[in-house]
Every structure is written in C-alpha cells, then in structure tokens.
Tab-separated table of C-alpha atoms and ligand atoms in Angstrom:
chain	number	residue	atom	x	y	z
A	1	MET	CA	99.145	120.543	75.309
A	2	THR	CA	96.110	121.539	73.371
A	3	ASP	CA	92.913	119.615	73.883
A	4	ARG	CA	92.017	118.208	70.483
A	5	SER	CA	89.560	115.673	71.875
A	6	GLY	CA	87.634	118.237	73.922
A	7	TRP	CA	88.299	116.754	77.364
A	8	ILE	CA	88.434	120.169	79.040
A	9	SER	CA	84.979	121.134	77.822
A	10	ARG	CA	83.601	117.664	78.606
A	11	LEU	CA	85.069	117.285	82.077
A	12	GLY	CA	85.252	120.881	83.361
A	13	PRO	CA	81.490	121.476	83.704
A	14	ARG	CA	80.949	117.950	85.076
A	15	ALA	CA	83.563	118.451	87.760
A	16	ARG	CA	82.045	121.824	88.769
A	17	VAL	CA	78.555	120.299	88.990
A	18	ALA	CA	79.557	117.001	90.649
A	19	PHE	CA	81.463	118.708	93.433
A	20	GLY	CA	79.943	122.211	93.467
A	21	ARG	CA	83.337	123.755	92.842
A	22	PRO	CA	83.950	126.959	90.925
A	23	GLY	CA	86.832	127.556	88.525
A	24	ASN	CA	88.746	125.322	86.181
A	25	PRO	CA	90.029	121.903	87.202
A	26	CYS	CA	93.399	120.536	86.186
A	27	VAL	CA	92.726	118.116	83.287
A	28	ALA	CA	94.953	115.172	82.361
A	29	VAL	CA	94.581	112.469	79.722
A	30	ALA	CA	96.288	109.136	79.085
A	31	PRO	CA	95.838	106.871	76.056
A	32	GLY	CA	94.867	103.237	75.588
A	33	ARG	CA	97.064	101.151	73.311
A	34	VAL	CA	97.281	98.387	70.776
A	35	ASN	CA	100.223	96.047	70.694
A	36	LEU	CA	101.327	95.878	67.060
A	37	ILE	CA	103.406	92.748	67.631
A	38	GLY	CA	105.255	90.842	70.373
A	39	GLU	CA	102.503	88.903	72.133
A	40	HIS	CA	103.190	87.005	75.365
A	41	THR	CA	106.803	88.123	75.084
A	42	ASP	CA	106.760	90.710	77.896
A	43	TYR	CA	106.887	88.214	80.767
A	44	ASN	CA	109.626	86.346	78.906
A	45	ASP	CA	111.920	89.420	79.065
A	46	GLY	CA	111.384	90.046	75.347
A	47	TRP	CA	110.434	92.982	73.135
A	48	VAL	CA	106.993	94.410	72.369
A	49	LEU	CA	105.909	97.026	69.841
A	50	PRO	CA	102.872	98.879	71.189
A	51	MET	CA	101.326	102.085	69.896
A	52	ALA	CA	99.250	104.460	72.044
A	53	ILE	CA	95.881	105.162	70.429
A	54	ASP	CA	93.662	108.196	70.176
A	55	ARG	CA	91.197	106.679	72.645
A	56	GLN	CA	91.845	108.112	76.064
A	57	VAL	CA	90.861	108.367	79.695
A	58	GLY	CA	90.473	111.931	80.938
A	59	VAL	CA	90.664	113.002	84.593
A	60	ALA	CA	89.689	116.467	85.864
A	61	ALA	CA	90.985	117.340	89.333
A	62	PHE	CA	90.360	120.033	91.928
A	63	PRO	CA	92.720	119.985	94.939
A	64	ARG	CA	91.367	119.487	98.491
A	65	ASP	CA	93.215	120.281	101.684
A	66	ASP	CA	91.589	117.676	103.965
A	67	GLY	CA	93.245	114.469	102.689
A	68	MET	CA	90.014	113.183	101.135
A	69	LEU	CA	89.850	111.826	97.616
A	70	ARG	CA	86.399	111.981	96.073
A	71	ALA	CA	86.056	110.523	92.605
A	72	HIS	CA	83.133	110.541	90.213
A	73	SER	CA	83.040	108.065	87.316
A	74	VAL	CA	80.994	109.193	84.331
A	75	VAL	CA	81.024	105.667	82.882
A	76	PHE	CA	79.794	104.014	86.099
A	77	GLY	CA	77.593	106.985	87.135
A	78	GLU	CA	78.728	106.988	90.757
A	79	THR	CA	80.859	108.936	93.221
A	80	ARG	CA	83.151	107.229	95.739
A	81	GLU	CA	85.139	108.676	98.654
A	82	ILE	CA	88.374	107.463	100.181
A	83	ARG	CA	90.809	108.841	102.771
A	84	LEU	CA	94.391	109.153	101.567
A	85	ASP	CA	95.752	108.293	105.037
A	86	ASP	CA	93.681	105.120	105.185
A	87	LEU	CA	94.483	103.308	101.947
A	88	ALA	CA	95.205	99.569	101.997
A	89	PRO	CA	95.249	97.131	99.066
A	90	PRO	CA	91.758	95.611	98.652
A	91	PHE	CA	92.880	93.126	95.935
A	92	ARG	CA	89.774	94.057	94.005
A	93	ALA	CA	89.240	95.513	90.526
A	94	GLU	CA	86.420	98.042	90.810
A	95	TRP	CA	86.953	101.296	88.927
A	96	ILE	CA	87.701	103.202	92.146
A	97	ASP	CA	90.557	100.787	92.887
A	98	TYR	CA	92.524	101.948	89.833
A	99	VAL	CA	92.147	105.541	91.090
A	100	GLY	CA	92.724	104.779	94.790
A	101	GLY	CA	95.507	102.336	93.915
A	102	MET	CA	97.378	105.009	92.007
A	103	ALA	CA	97.083	107.406	94.956
A	104	TRP	CA	98.281	104.596	97.246
A	105	ALA	CA	101.268	103.820	94.964
A	106	LEU	CA	102.257	107.511	94.809
A	107	ILE	CA	102.030	107.860	98.591
A	108	SER	CA	103.954	104.579	99.151
A	109	ALA	CA	106.745	105.981	96.958
A	110	GLY	CA	106.882	109.141	99.105
A	111	TYR	CA	105.129	111.596	96.796
A	112	PRO	CA	103.276	114.259	98.812
A	113	ILE	CA	99.967	114.225	96.935
A	114	VAL	CA	97.117	116.384	98.142
A	115	GLY	CA	93.446	115.383	98.444
A	116	ALA	CA	91.306	115.798	95.354
A	117	ASP	CA	87.887	115.954	93.760
A	118	LEU	CA	88.203	113.966	90.529
A	119	VAL	CA	85.988	113.250	87.554
A	120	VAL	CA	87.015	110.237	85.462
A	121	ASP	CA	85.727	109.558	81.953
A	122	GLY	CA	87.078	107.809	78.878
A	123	ASP	CA	86.501	106.341	75.453
A	124	VAL	CA	88.925	103.411	75.643
A	125	PRO	CA	86.628	100.345	75.559
A	126	LEU	CA	86.689	98.751	79.018
A	127	GLY	CA	88.148	95.265	79.337
A	128	SER	CA	88.703	94.726	75.592
A	129	GLY	CA	92.477	94.442	75.781
A	130	LEU	CA	93.134	98.064	74.772
A	131	SER	CA	94.491	98.824	78.229
A	132	SER	CA	91.826	101.094	79.647
A	133	SER	CA	93.060	100.281	83.164
A	134	ALA	CA	96.548	101.704	82.564
A	135	ALA	CA	94.923	104.766	80.973
A	136	VAL	CA	92.898	105.323	84.180
A	137	GLU	CA	96.016	104.865	86.317
A	138	MET	CA	98.225	107.185	84.292
A	139	ALA	CA	95.608	109.908	83.787
A	140	THR	CA	94.894	109.812	87.541
A	141	ALA	CA	98.596	109.980	88.369
A	142	ARG	CA	99.155	112.845	85.930
A	143	ALA	CA	96.250	114.829	87.386
A	144	LEU	CA	97.246	114.161	91.028
A	145	CYS	CA	100.844	115.187	90.293
A	146	GLY	CA	99.506	118.250	88.473
A	147	ILE	CA	97.472	119.553	91.429
A	148	SER	CA	100.169	118.580	93.946
A	149	GLY	CA	103.041	120.342	92.154
A	150	ILE	CA	104.980	117.080	91.664
A	151	ASP	CA	107.347	116.764	88.688
A	152	TRP	CA	106.265	114.149	86.152
A	153	ASP	CA	108.708	111.319	85.547
A	154	PRO	CA	107.117	108.975	82.966
A	155	VAL	CA	109.213	105.878	83.768
A	156	THR	CA	108.720	106.090	87.534
A	157	MET	CA	105.018	106.708	87.094
A	158	ALA	CA	104.633	103.763	84.712
A	159	LEU	CA	106.314	101.484	87.253
A	160	LEU	CA	104.003	102.817	89.985
A	161	GLY	CA	101.057	101.983	87.719
A	162	GLN	CA	102.316	98.432	87.403
A	163	LYS	CA	102.729	98.312	91.206
A	164	THR	CA	99.077	99.360	91.514
A	165	GLU	CA	97.969	96.425	89.379
A	166	TRP	CA	100.241	93.901	91.120
A	167	GLU	CA	99.945	94.966	94.731
A	168	TYR	CA	96.641	96.866	95.040
A	169	ILE	CA	94.390	95.232	92.442
A	170	GLY	CA	96.092	91.810	92.334
A	171	VAL	CA	96.713	91.484	88.573
A	172	LYS	CA	100.259	90.483	87.666
A	173	GLY	CA	100.823	91.917	84.172
A	174	GLY	CA	103.907	93.207	82.348
A	175	VAL	CA	104.993	96.847	82.053
A	176	MET	CA	103.907	97.387	78.460
A	177	ASP	CA	100.534	99.031	79.158
A	178	GLN	CA	101.775	101.663	81.595
A	179	PHE	CA	104.963	102.360	79.627
A	180	THR	CA	102.924	103.007	76.507
A	181	ALA	CA	100.460	105.162	78.441
A	182	THR	CA	103.309	107.437	79.591
A	183	MET	CA	106.155	107.181	77.052
A	184	ALA	CA	104.423	106.972	73.663
A	185	ARG	CA	104.648	109.797	71.125
A	186	GLY	CA	102.107	110.896	68.536
A	187	GLY	CA	102.747	109.463	65.077
A	188	HIS	CA	105.032	106.729	66.422
A	189	ALA	CA	104.966	103.159	67.625
A	190	MET	CA	107.267	102.328	70.538
A	191	LEU	CA	109.691	99.448	70.714
A	192	LEU	CA	110.076	98.405	74.359
A	193	ASP	CA	112.681	96.034	75.704
A	194	CYS	CA	110.908	94.460	78.669
A	195	ARG	CA	114.196	93.382	80.273
A	196	THR	CA	116.114	96.668	80.192
A	197	LEU	CA	113.020	98.928	79.917
A	198	GLU	CA	114.725	100.777	77.057
A	199	THR	CA	112.327	102.339	74.601
A	200	SER	CA	112.783	103.632	71.081
A	201	LEU	CA	110.284	105.380	68.886
A	202	VAL	CA	109.426	104.129	65.414
A	203	LEU	CA	107.831	106.541	62.972
A	204	PHE	CA	104.499	105.135	61.842
A	205	PRO	CA	103.974	105.517	58.076
A	206	ASP	CA	101.129	107.914	57.290
A	207	ASN	CA	99.742	105.964	54.324
A	208	VAL	CA	98.466	103.127	56.550
A	209	VAL	CA	96.185	102.932	59.567
A	210	VAL	CA	95.673	100.406	62.284
A	211	VAL	CA	92.088	99.177	62.442
A	212	VAL	CA	90.837	97.653	65.688
A	213	LEU	CA	88.523	94.667	65.263
A	214	ASP	CA	86.791	94.217	68.625
A	215	THR	CA	85.235	90.735	68.530
A	216	GLY	CA	82.727	91.520	71.284
A	217	ALA	CA	83.595	88.090	72.746
A	218	SER	CA	84.489	88.064	76.435
A	219	ARG	CA	88.015	87.282	77.565
A	220	SER	CA	86.727	85.052	80.381
A	221	LEU	CA	89.326	82.329	79.795
A	222	ALA	CA	92.193	84.762	79.454
A	223	GLY	CA	93.135	84.920	83.168
A	224	SER	CA	93.619	81.197	83.788
A	225	ALA	CA	95.184	80.623	80.369
A	226	TYR	CA	97.616	83.486	80.994
A	227	ASN	CA	98.797	81.899	84.252
A	228	GLU	CA	99.076	78.476	82.656
A	229	ARG	CA	101.069	79.853	79.689
A	230	SER	CA	103.476	81.838	81.856
A	231	ALA	CA	104.041	78.775	84.091
A	232	SER	CA	104.800	76.741	80.968
A	233	CYS	CA	107.415	79.311	79.877
A	234	ARG	CA	109.088	79.244	83.310
A	235	GLU	CA	109.131	75.448	83.196
A	236	ALA	CA	110.753	75.510	79.742
A	237	VAL	CA	113.478	77.851	81.027
A	238	THR	CA	114.202	75.597	84.020
A	239	LEU	CA	114.473	72.514	81.801
A	240	LEU	CA	116.597	74.266	79.154
A	241	GLN	CA	119.007	75.365	81.879
A	242	SER	CA	120.243	71.769	81.860
A	243	VAL	CA	121.580	72.508	78.355
A	244	LYS	CA	122.711	76.094	79.029
A	245	PRO	CA	122.737	77.023	82.751
A	246	GLU	CA	123.103	80.797	82.314
A	247	ILE	CA	119.741	81.403	80.591
A	248	ARG	CA	117.296	83.423	82.709
A	249	ALA	CA	114.282	83.702	80.441
A	250	LEU	CA	113.095	82.557	77.007
A	251	ARG	CA	114.664	85.740	75.677
A	252	ASP	CA	118.023	84.023	76.162
A	253	VAL	CA	116.959	81.016	74.084
A	254	ASP	CA	117.385	80.837	70.312
A	255	LEU	CA	116.016	78.209	67.942
A	256	ASP	CA	119.268	76.184	68.061
A	257	LEU	CA	119.171	75.936	71.818
A	258	LEU	CA	115.470	75.119	71.809
A	259	GLU	CA	116.059	72.249	69.367
A	260	LYS	CA	119.033	70.992	71.406
A	261	GLY	CA	116.858	70.936	74.509
A	262	ARG	CA	113.733	69.655	72.799
A	263	ASP	CA	113.967	66.204	74.421
A	264	GLN	CA	113.819	67.820	77.857
A	265	LEU	CA	110.417	69.403	77.160
A	266	ASP	CA	107.023	67.814	76.793
A	267	ALA	CA	105.173	68.576	73.566
A	268	THR	CA	103.116	71.412	75.093
A	269	ALA	CA	106.052	73.185	76.752
A	270	TYR	CA	107.954	72.900	73.454
A	271	ARG	CA	105.120	74.490	71.452
A	272	ARG	CA	104.749	77.340	73.961
A	273	ALA	CA	108.486	78.019	73.975
A	274	ARG	CA	108.613	77.766	70.181
A	275	HIS	CA	106.034	80.558	69.901
A	276	VAL	CA	107.856	82.814	72.336
A	277	VAL	CA	111.302	82.283	70.797
A	278	GLY	CA	109.913	83.139	67.338
A	279	GLU	CA	107.706	86.002	68.516
A	280	ILE	CA	110.496	87.702	70.470
A	281	ARG	CA	112.275	88.464	67.177
A	282	ARG	CA	109.245	90.007	65.492
A	283	PRO	CA	108.937	93.410	67.230
A	284	ARG	CA	112.421	94.451	66.089
A	285	LEU	CA	111.779	93.095	62.582
A	286	MET	CA	108.464	94.924	62.432
A	287	ALA	CA	110.056	98.149	63.732
A	288	LYS	CA	112.561	97.906	60.882
A	289	ALA	CA	109.814	97.192	58.349
A	290	LEU	CA	107.748	100.199	59.518
A	291	ALA	CA	110.761	102.503	59.578
A	292	GLY	CA	111.519	101.465	55.987
A	293	SER	CA	107.843	101.683	54.958
A	294	ASP	CA	107.989	98.006	54.000
A	295	LEU	CA	104.312	97.410	54.665
A	296	GLU	CA	104.182	94.030	52.937
A	297	GLU	CA	106.811	92.771	55.364
A	298	ALA	CA	105.051	94.381	58.354
A	299	GLY	CA	101.804	92.648	57.344
A	300	ARG	CA	103.557	89.340	56.789
A	301	LEU	CA	105.007	89.494	60.306
A	302	MET	CA	101.560	90.204	61.741
A	303	ASN	CA	100.063	87.197	59.949
A	304	GLU	CA	102.959	85.014	61.085
A	305	SER	CA	102.460	86.180	64.667
A	306	HIS	CA	98.769	85.299	64.539
A	307	THR	CA	99.459	81.827	63.165
A	308	SER	CA	102.016	81.218	65.892
A	309	LEU	CA	99.583	82.398	68.586
A	310	ARG	CA	96.894	80.144	67.152
A	311	GLU	CA	98.909	77.009	66.444
A	312	LEU	CA	101.696	77.058	69.012
A	313	TYR	CA	100.552	79.232	71.914
A	314	GLU	CA	96.892	78.258	71.424
A	315	VAL	CA	95.358	81.538	72.613
A	316	SER	CA	93.223	82.446	69.608
A	317	SER	CA	89.489	81.850	69.307
A	318	PHE	CA	86.864	81.266	66.632
A	319	GLU	CA	86.009	84.989	66.584
A	320	LEU	CA	89.622	86.188	66.415
A	321	ASP	CA	90.376	83.768	63.579
A	322	LEU	CA	87.209	84.776	61.745
A	323	PHE	CA	87.903	88.527	62.038
A	324	THR	CA	91.540	88.194	60.976
A	325	ASP	CA	90.633	85.890	58.043
A	326	LEU	CA	87.989	88.350	56.837
A	327	ALA	CA	90.459	91.218	57.240
A	328	ARG	CA	93.139	89.467	55.187
A	329	SER	CA	90.724	88.768	52.367
A	330	HIS	CA	90.254	92.539	51.804
A	331	PRO	CA	92.654	93.937	49.175
A	332	GLY	CA	93.544	96.966	51.344
A	333	CYS	CA	94.843	94.794	54.208
A	334	TYR	CA	98.563	94.078	54.664
A	335	GLY	CA	98.126	91.768	57.646
A	336	ALA	CA	96.068	91.068	60.756
A	337	ARG	CA	96.562	89.459	64.138
A	338	LEU	CA	95.009	89.126	67.541
A	339	THR	CA	96.316	91.697	70.022
A	340	GLY	CA	96.466	91.309	73.803
A	341	ALA	CA	96.268	88.072	75.746
A	342	GLY	CA	93.818	86.398	73.336
A	343	PHE	CA	90.618	84.336	73.918
A	344	GLY	CA	88.371	87.146	72.735
A	345	GLY	CA	89.010	90.864	72.966
A	346	CYS	CA	90.495	92.568	69.912
A	347	ALA	CA	92.392	91.871	66.732
A	348	ILE	CA	94.134	94.553	64.671
A	349	ALA	CA	94.693	94.967	60.960
A	350	LEU	CA	97.210	97.080	59.057
A	351	VAL	CA	95.265	98.744	56.248
A	352	LYS	CA	96.008	101.184	53.398
A	353	ALA	CA	94.727	104.564	54.604
A	354	ASP	CA	92.788	105.143	51.383
A	355	ASP	CA	90.965	101.818	51.751
A	356	ALA	CA	90.197	102.099	55.464
A	357	GLY	CA	86.546	103.147	55.047
A	358	ASP	CA	85.672	100.331	52.663
A	359	PHE	CA	87.716	97.847	54.708
A	360	MET	CA	85.860	98.666	57.915
A	361	ASN	CA	82.417	98.444	56.314
A	362	THR	CA	83.057	95.241	54.400
A	363	VAL	CA	84.858	93.336	57.143
A	364	HIS	CA	82.405	94.329	59.858
A	365	THR	CA	79.368	93.490	57.729
A	366	GLU	CA	80.762	90.030	57.017
A	367	TYR	CA	81.689	89.450	60.681
A	368	ARG	CA	78.203	90.462	61.812
A	369	ALA	CA	76.639	88.087	59.304
A	370	GLN	CA	78.429	85.210	61.059
A	371	THR	CA	78.157	86.178	64.754
A	372	ASN	CA	75.641	87.778	67.121
A	373	LEU	CA	78.180	89.594	69.258
A	374	GLN	CA	78.424	93.293	70.170
A	375	SER	CA	81.445	93.785	67.938
A	376	SER	CA	82.949	97.080	66.828
A	377	VAL	CA	85.470	98.210	64.243
A	378	PHE	CA	87.362	101.490	64.295
A	379	ALA	CA	90.568	103.045	63.010
A	380	VAL	CA	93.132	104.408	65.459
A	381	ARG	CA	95.990	106.865	65.148
A	382	ALA	CA	99.221	106.887	67.143
A	383	ASP	CA	98.819	109.163	70.154
A	384	SER	CA	101.116	110.514	72.902
A	385	GLY	CA	101.480	109.382	76.505
A	386	ALA	CA	99.869	110.903	79.615
A	387	ARG	CA	99.827	114.678	79.664
A	388	LEU	CA	98.199	117.713	81.196
A	389	LEU	CA	95.928	119.717	78.939
A	390	ASP	CA	95.644	123.419	78.868
A	391	GLY	CA	93.328	125.547	76.827
A	392	VAL	CA	90.368	127.825	77.083
A	393	GLU	CA	87.252	126.276	78.528
A	394	VAL	CA	83.882	126.673	76.898
B	1	LIG	P1	91.749	96.612	79.901
B	1	LIG	O1	92.845	97.312	80.630
B	1	LIG	O2	92.253	95.628	78.916
B	1	LIG	O3	90.753	97.537	79.288
B	1	LIG	P2	91.187	95.664	82.539
B	1	LIG	O4	90.303	94.578	83.053
B	1	LIG	O5	92.627	95.610	82.880
B	1	LIG	O6	90.958	95.729	80.971
B	1	LIG	O7	90.645	97.059	83.076
B	1	LIG	C1	89.295	97.443	82.913
B	1	LIG	C2	88.814	98.167	84.152
B	1	LIG	O8	89.423	99.470	84.247
B	1	LIG	C3	87.327	98.449	84.134
B	1	LIG	O9	86.569	97.328	84.560
B	1	LIG	C4	87.227	99.616	85.120
B	1	LIG	O10	87.266	99.179	86.454
B	1	LIG	C5	88.508	100.401	84.813
B	1	LIG	N1	88.231	101.455	83.816
B	1	LIG	C6	88.605	101.494	82.540
B	1	LIG	N2	88.162	102.608	81.907
B	1	LIG	C7	87.464	103.299	82.831
B	1	LIG	C8	86.742	104.528	82.813
B	1	LIG	N3	86.639	105.272	81.708
B	1	LIG	N4	86.153	104.937	83.961
B	1	LIG	C9	86.276	104.202	85.086
B	1	LIG	N5	86.929	103.029	85.164
B	1	LIG	C10	87.519	102.570	84.057
B	2	LIG	MG1	94.288	96.397	81.915
C-alpha cells in the first residue's frame, strides 16, 4: 500500500531516534471510524453501518529478539517497556494498555509474536467517539504481525481487538470498531450484522461527504448510561419472552411484538426498546439509499435516528442537538445525527460535496457563538482497514 498520509516519513525517523536503530521500520496504519447509522443496535444483535475515516493511527515497528516490547507514544510523549512473557490484564485504560493488550491477545491466541520497538502516533481525536482505541489496537496488531511473519486475518484480529478491550482494559463494547478498523474499504461504507458478523460493502456516493461535528463536550456520562441502557434492553427481552419465548435479543422483536408485549414493560423499558427496534431497520435502509444515491432518503433516516436517540433512548445532549440543528438548517445538508454512544462526543452530517466548505464554516461559526467548548469540524473520506505501508522513505 502506498503511504498517502506520509506515515512512513513521519514515523521512520522518530523510530530510529527514539530507539537508536538504523534502517527502516515496518509501518502499519489503521483508521478511526464514524457510524453512519445504527446506534445502540450492536449489543442488541442488530446491524450497524460504519465507515472507516481518513484519520488514522500509525505504528512503526522494529523487531527485537529478547521478548521485550518498548513503545513510544508521540501523543503522550513517553516511552514504556513491557515483557511479553509477563503480561497480565491490568484492567486499566492507559495508552500502553491498548498496545500491551493487543500483544497479550495475540499471544493468548497462540500467535508467535516477537519483541518490538514501536512508535505510535495518530490523528484520530482521542476519546471523541471516533474509535481511536480500535485504531491503536489494529495498527499495533498489523505491525506486530508484520515483523513476526504472521499472516493477517482481519476477522480474527478484529475479535482479538475486542478481547483486548473486554478482558485486558475492562471495557465491554461491541465489535463494530475493530471490524471497521480491519474490514473497511476505501470509498465504501460497511454494513455489519452484529449477530452473524457478516459484512457487505456499500459504495459511498462521491458527490457527498460526511462532516464530523465534534462538540468538544466530554462523554463523562456515557459509561454509566451505556450500562443502564444495555440492562434495559436485556430486561425488555426477558419480559417479551413471555409473549414469544424464542426471542434472544431485540433484533428478534418487531413493532407488532413490541406492541403486544407493551403491558409487560414499564414506560422507560418500552421507550428504550422502541428506539432499538426502529433503529435496527435503518442501517439496511440507509445502505440501500446510499447504493441508489438517494441522498434525501439517507438524510431523512439520519434525522429520524437522531430524533429517536433523543426522544426514546435519551442519549443526546444540548450540544449534540445544537450542532445537528445548525447542520440541518444549512441548505447543503441532507441530514445529521449524533454518532457513537452519545452524551457529548461527535455528531455527523451528510453534506453536498460542493457545499462542504461553506457548510463547515457557517455551522462551526454558529456553534462557537453559542458555546465555549473546544469544538472542531472536519470532513472525512471513506478509508480502508488496517494495512502495512510500503514506499520509499525520505
Ligand atoms: P475512542 O476509541 O472513542 O477514541 P476510547 O476511550 O475508547 O475512545 O480510547 C481512547 C484511548 O485510546 C486514549 O485515551 C488512549 O489511551 C488511546 N489512544 C488513542 N489514540 C492514541 C494515540 N494516537 N496514541 C496513543 N494512545 C492512543
Ligand atoms: Mg474506543
């Protein structure tokens, strides 16, 4: 793969200086992602429609033969050392844990990885809901497999990334982030069935762009709300089983069944389930709309998703509502919605490519006039999953 973003020339010299090593390191990248639609559907066995973005984490790796893993983070400005034969889950989320956790997951699965000197850098905003953590995991895995001569299997590696987050870091998320970081293709969104793990690519029309609207508001409530929402979904499934015993997840529930079982649920559990049952249909509808270049319909689905997340799932915020309202009032915008767990983080808008510049200026200026947050607005293009880069260093 050629190195359009210049990772080889950015990371190569750093790796030589940080570790005093001559020659060219192996360089891998993995992308962040936006979820176009299908929010809070992954842990309900539903569909999601993410798109990898041209914001990436890059990892440069030199092999070592002594079982040590030394890693330097450009973002955090520090170097950490760990022994590959002495890795145990710390249930902590420091940057080194995403690197060490990936090595641990590879070793636990029997992959004979060698020691390494690594430099890690990236331009996926950290902790904004654009999945920088999965990008670190998958770029690390790709680089470690590269220097260890291990064949790259995207599905297995994505599942090992999820294992890292569950069992090493202690964050129990779905598979969407890691699957997108390995399986995505440039120019496409990716429909993922979170029950069967089947993926299909959806060509992204080239006359529109996705604009990320980063509210700058922290996602501090997101963790507890996430657990509360997923518990509510499990409760709804248990109660609805009295109407239809064979259902396993809200994916198996349609609107008819939900209405039949409505008396079994309290008002909150009903609203949560109502969001999920509606939202689970939207990724496939949006995939169809994008494939047919029906951008009005794609935008309508995004707006509908946002309303459902705000009114029924109750995970929006003042800032997310403000940004999406401002976005929708621009004539170049087809639709806008929060993306990720909610309570801060990012929204996305689907915008006519020709209007993107004016859209970004106008919407950001208006948002800034009403908040004092460190917000940012940028357009993204559909990128490919984790890969090794080759090319001539400068
Ligand atoms: P998200 O995945 O939504 O961005 P997370 O909280 O899951 O948010 O992951 C963010 C964490 O991932 C950061 O706090 C940091 O530990 C790690 N991380 C992300 N990007 C980098 C990077 N470029 N260098 C080092 N660590 C990173
Ligand atoms: Mg993450």
